Coordinates of C-alpha atoms in Angstrom, one line a residue:
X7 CA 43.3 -14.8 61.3
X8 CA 41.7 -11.7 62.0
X9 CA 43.5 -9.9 60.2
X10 CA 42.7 -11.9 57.0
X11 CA 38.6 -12.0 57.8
X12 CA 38.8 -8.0 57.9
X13 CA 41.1 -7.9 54.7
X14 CA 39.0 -10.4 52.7
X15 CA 36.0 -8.8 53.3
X16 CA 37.5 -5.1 52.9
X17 CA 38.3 -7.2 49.2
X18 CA 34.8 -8.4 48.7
X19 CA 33.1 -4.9 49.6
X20 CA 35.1 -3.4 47.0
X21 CA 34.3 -6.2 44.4
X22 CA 30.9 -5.6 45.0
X23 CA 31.4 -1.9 44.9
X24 CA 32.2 -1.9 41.7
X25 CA 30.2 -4.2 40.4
X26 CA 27.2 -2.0 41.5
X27 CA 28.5 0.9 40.1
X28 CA 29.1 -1.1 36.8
X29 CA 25.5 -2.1 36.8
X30 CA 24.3 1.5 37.7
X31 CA 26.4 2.7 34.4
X32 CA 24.4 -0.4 32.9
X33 CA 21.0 0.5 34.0
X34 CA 22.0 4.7 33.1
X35 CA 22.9 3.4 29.8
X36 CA 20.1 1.2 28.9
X37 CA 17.3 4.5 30.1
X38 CA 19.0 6.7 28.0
X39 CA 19.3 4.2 25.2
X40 CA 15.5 3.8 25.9
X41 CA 15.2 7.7 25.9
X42 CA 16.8 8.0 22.5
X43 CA 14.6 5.2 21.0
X44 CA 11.5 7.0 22.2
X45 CA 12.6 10.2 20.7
X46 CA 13.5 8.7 17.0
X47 CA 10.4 7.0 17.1
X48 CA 8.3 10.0 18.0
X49 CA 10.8 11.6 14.9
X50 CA 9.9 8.9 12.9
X51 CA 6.8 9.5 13.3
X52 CA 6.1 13.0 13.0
X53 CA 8.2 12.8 10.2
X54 CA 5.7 10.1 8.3
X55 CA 2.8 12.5 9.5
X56 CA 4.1 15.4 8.0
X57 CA 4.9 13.5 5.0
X58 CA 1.3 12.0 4.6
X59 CA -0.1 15.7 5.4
X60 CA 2.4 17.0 2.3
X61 CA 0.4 14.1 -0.2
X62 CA -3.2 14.7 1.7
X63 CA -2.3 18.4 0.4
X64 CA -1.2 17.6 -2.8
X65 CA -4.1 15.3 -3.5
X66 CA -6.5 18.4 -2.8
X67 CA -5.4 21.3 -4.9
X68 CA -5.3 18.3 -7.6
X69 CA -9.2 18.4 -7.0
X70 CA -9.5 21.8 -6.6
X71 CA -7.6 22.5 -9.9
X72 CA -10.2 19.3 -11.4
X73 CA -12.8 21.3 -10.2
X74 CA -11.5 24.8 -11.9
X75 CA -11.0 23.3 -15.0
X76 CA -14.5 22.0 -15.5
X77 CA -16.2 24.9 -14.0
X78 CA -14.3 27.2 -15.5
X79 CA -12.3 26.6 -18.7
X80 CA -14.3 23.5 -19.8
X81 CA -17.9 25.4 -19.4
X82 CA -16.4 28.1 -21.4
X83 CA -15.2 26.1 -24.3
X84 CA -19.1 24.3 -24.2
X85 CA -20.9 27.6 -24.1
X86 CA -18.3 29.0 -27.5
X87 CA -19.3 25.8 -29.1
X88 CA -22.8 26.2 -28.8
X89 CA -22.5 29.5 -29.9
X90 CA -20.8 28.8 -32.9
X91 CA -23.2 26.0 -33.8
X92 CA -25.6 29.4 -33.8
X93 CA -24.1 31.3 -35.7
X94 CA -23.3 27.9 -38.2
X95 CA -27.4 27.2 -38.7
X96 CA -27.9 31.3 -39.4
X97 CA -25.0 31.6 -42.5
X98 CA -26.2 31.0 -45.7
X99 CA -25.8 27.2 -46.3
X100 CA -22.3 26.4 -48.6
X101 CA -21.1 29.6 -47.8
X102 CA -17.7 30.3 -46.7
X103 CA -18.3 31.2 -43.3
X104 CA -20.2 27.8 -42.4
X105 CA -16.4 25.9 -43.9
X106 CA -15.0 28.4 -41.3
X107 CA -17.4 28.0 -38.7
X108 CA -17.1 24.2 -38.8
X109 CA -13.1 24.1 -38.8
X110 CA -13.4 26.5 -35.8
X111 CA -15.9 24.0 -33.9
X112 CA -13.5 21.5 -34.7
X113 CA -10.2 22.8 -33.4
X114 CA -12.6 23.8 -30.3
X115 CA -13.6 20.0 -29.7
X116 CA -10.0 18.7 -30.3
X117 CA -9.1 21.8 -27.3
X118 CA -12.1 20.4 -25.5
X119 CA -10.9 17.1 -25.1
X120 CA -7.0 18.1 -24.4
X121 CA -8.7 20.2 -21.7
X122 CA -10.5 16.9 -20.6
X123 CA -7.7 14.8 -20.2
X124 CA -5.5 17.2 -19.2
X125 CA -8.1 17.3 -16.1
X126 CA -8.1 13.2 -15.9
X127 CA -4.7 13.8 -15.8
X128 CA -4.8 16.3 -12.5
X129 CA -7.7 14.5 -10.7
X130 CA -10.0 12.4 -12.7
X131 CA -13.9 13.7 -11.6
X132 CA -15.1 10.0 -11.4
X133 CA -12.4 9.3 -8.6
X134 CA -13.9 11.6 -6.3
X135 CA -17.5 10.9 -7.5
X136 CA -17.3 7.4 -7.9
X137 CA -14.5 6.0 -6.1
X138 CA -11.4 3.5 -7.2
X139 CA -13.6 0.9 -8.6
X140 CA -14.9 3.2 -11.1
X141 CA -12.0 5.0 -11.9
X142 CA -9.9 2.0 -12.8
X143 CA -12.8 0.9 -15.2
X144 CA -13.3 4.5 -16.9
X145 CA -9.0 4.4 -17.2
X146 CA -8.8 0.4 -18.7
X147 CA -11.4 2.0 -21.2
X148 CA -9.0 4.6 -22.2
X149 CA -5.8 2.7 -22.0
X150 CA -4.2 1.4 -25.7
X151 CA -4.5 -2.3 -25.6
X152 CA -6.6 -4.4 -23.5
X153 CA -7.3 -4.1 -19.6
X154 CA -9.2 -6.6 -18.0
X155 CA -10.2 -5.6 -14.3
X156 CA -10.3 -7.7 -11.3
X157 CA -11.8 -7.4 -7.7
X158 CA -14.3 -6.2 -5.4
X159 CA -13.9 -3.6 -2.8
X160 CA -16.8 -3.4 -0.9
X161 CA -16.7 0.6 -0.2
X162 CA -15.1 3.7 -0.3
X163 CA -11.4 4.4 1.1
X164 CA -10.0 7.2 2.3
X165 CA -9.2 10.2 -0.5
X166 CA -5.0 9.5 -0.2
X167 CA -5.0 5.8 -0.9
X168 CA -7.7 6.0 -3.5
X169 CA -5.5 8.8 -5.3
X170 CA -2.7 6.6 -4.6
X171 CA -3.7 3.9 -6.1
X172 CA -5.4 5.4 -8.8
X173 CA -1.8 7.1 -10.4
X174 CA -0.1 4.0 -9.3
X175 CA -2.3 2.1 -11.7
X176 CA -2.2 5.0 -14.4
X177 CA 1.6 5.1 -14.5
X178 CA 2.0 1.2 -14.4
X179 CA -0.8 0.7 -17.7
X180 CA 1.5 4.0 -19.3
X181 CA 5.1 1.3 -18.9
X182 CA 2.5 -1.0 -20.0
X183 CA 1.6 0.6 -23.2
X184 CA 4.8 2.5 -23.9
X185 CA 7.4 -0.7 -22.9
X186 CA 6.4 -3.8 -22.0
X187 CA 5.5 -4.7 -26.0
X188 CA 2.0 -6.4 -24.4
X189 CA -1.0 -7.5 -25.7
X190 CA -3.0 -8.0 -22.5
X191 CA -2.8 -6.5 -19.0
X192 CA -4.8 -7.3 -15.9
X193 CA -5.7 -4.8 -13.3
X194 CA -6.9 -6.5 -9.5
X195 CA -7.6 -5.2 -6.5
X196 CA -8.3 -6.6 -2.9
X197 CA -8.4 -5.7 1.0
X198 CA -5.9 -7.7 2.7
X199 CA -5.5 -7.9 6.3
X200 CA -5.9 -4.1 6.6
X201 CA -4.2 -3.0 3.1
X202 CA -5.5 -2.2 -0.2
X203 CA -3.5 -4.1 -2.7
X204 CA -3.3 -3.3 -6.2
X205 CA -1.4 -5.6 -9.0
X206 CA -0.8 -5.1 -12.7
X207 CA 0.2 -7.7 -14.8
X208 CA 1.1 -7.8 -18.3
X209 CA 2.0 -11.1 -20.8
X210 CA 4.6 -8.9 -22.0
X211 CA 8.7 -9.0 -22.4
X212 CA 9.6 -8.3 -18.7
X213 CA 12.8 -7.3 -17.7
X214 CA 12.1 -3.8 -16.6
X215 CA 13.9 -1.8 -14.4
X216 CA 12.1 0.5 -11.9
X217 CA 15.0 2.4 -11.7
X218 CA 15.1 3.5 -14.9
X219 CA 13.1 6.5 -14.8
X220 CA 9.9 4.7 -15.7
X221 CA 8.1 7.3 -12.7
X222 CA 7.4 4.6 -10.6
X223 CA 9.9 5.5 -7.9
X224 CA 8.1 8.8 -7.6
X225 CA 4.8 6.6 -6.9
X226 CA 6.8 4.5 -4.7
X227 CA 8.4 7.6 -2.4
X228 CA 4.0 8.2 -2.8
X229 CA 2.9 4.8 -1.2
X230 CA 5.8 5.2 1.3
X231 CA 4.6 8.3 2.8
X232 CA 0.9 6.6 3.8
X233 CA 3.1 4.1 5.3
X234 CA 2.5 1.7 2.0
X235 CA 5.0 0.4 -0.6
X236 CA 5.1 -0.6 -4.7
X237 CA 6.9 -3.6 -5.2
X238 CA 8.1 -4.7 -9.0
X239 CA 8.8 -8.3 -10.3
X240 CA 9.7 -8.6 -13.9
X241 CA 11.8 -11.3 -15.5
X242 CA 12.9 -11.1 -18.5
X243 CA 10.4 -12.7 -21.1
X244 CA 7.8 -13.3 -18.3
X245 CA 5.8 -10.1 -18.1
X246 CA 5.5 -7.7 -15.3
X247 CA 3.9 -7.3 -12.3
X248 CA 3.0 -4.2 -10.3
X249 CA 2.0 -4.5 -6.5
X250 CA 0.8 -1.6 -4.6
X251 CA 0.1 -1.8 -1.3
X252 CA -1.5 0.7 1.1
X253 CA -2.8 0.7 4.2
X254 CA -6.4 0.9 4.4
X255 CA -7.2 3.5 7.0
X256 CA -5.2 6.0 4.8
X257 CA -5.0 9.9 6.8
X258 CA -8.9 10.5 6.8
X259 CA -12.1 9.0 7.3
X260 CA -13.5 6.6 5.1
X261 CA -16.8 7.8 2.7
X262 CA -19.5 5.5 2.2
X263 CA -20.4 6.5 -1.1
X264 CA -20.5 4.1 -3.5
X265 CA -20.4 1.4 -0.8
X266 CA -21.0 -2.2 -1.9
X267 CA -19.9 -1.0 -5.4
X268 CA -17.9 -3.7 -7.3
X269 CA -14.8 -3.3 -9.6
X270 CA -15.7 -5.7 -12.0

């Protein structure tokens, strides 16, 4: 009887032997599963900060190029013109050199405003004066068909989500305009929960695919680097819709210029 006591509990040692060291291989496994997690996410994360640096970066040589153009080149073309108008008042009047003169000024005005947009193109100047409420006016002014916006912001956002936004916007009213067959488009903006969101609609034929080199994945890849996405719904014959979102707090700190400034 003996005998049996010592065997079965010889037995049950060893069960519970094992069992520890199953549960030690358990724990072991679950800290370095833990470890790895951490370290992916820390990745992950550096990863997202580097990319958000990489579009903080791109976003400022786009002003500083803004800012060269109308110093430099723009200033240039506006002093030449003034110049020529000169020289235009002081030639005899109906002589050949004032026909010449005026063709000159205007091939310099059509450069001029190339020059102009070329710059709206690279950073528009009422972005960084004005902010996104501004902007998205001055560009529904210049798009081809009719742009109603919507919305009220309330304030400035950080530089990288106003930029954002801003060619998210540009390059959705371009499909607009170039694709959609439209007759009306609506811009609207909102805060929401912490994120600026941005739609575009159109009343147009839908059935667009964001795939298909429209430029919008580039803006996507954009909004996904600030930790933001664009979204596309377009059924065929219902119109399109845009949605960026973005969150608000962007990379840097928010400017309260223009605060309290309304979109429309």
């Amino acid at each position: 009887m003996l005998l049996e006591d010592t065997t079965t509990i010889a037995e049950t040692h060893a069960r519970c032997r094992v069992i520890a060291l199953d549960r030690a291989r358990e724990l072991a496994a679950e800290r370095e599963n833990r470890r790895l997690r951490g370290a992916l996410e820390r990745q992950a994360a550096e990863l997202r900060r580097s990319q958000a640096r990489l579009v903080a970066a791109a976003d400022a040589e786009r002003r500083r190029l803004e800012r060269d153009l109308h110093d430099g080149a723009q200033s240039r073309f506006v002093a030449i013109a003034l110049q020529l108008r000169q020289a235009q008042a002081a030639a005899p009047p109906g002589s050949e050199a004032v026909a010449l003169l005026d063709a000159a000024i205007a091939e310099l005005r059509t450069g001029l405003d190339e020059l102009r947009e070329l710059a709206r193109g690279i950073h528009p100047a009422v972005l960084t004066d004005h902010g996104l409420g501004p902007a998205l006016e001055a560009l529904a002014a210049r798009a081809p068909l009719p742009v109603e916006v919507r919305g009220a912001l309330g304030g400035r956002l950080p530089e990288t989500v106003e930029t954002a936004a801003y060619f998210a916007v540009s390059e959705a009213l371009a499909n607009v305009a170039k694709y959609a067959g439209a007759t009306h488009a609506v811009v609207e903006v909102r805060r929401e929960r912490g994120r600026l969101v941005v739609t575009v609609d159109d009343d147009g034929r839908g059935g667009a695919d964001p795939r298909g080199g429209s430029g919008l994945q580039g803006l996507a890849d954009r909004a996904g680097a600030l930790g933001g996405r664009v979204a596309v719904e377009s059924p065929a014959g219902f119109g399109t819709c845009v949605r960026i979102e973005l969150p608000e707090h962007g990379l840097g700190p928010t400017s309260e210029q223009g605060a309290g400034r309304r979109v429309a």
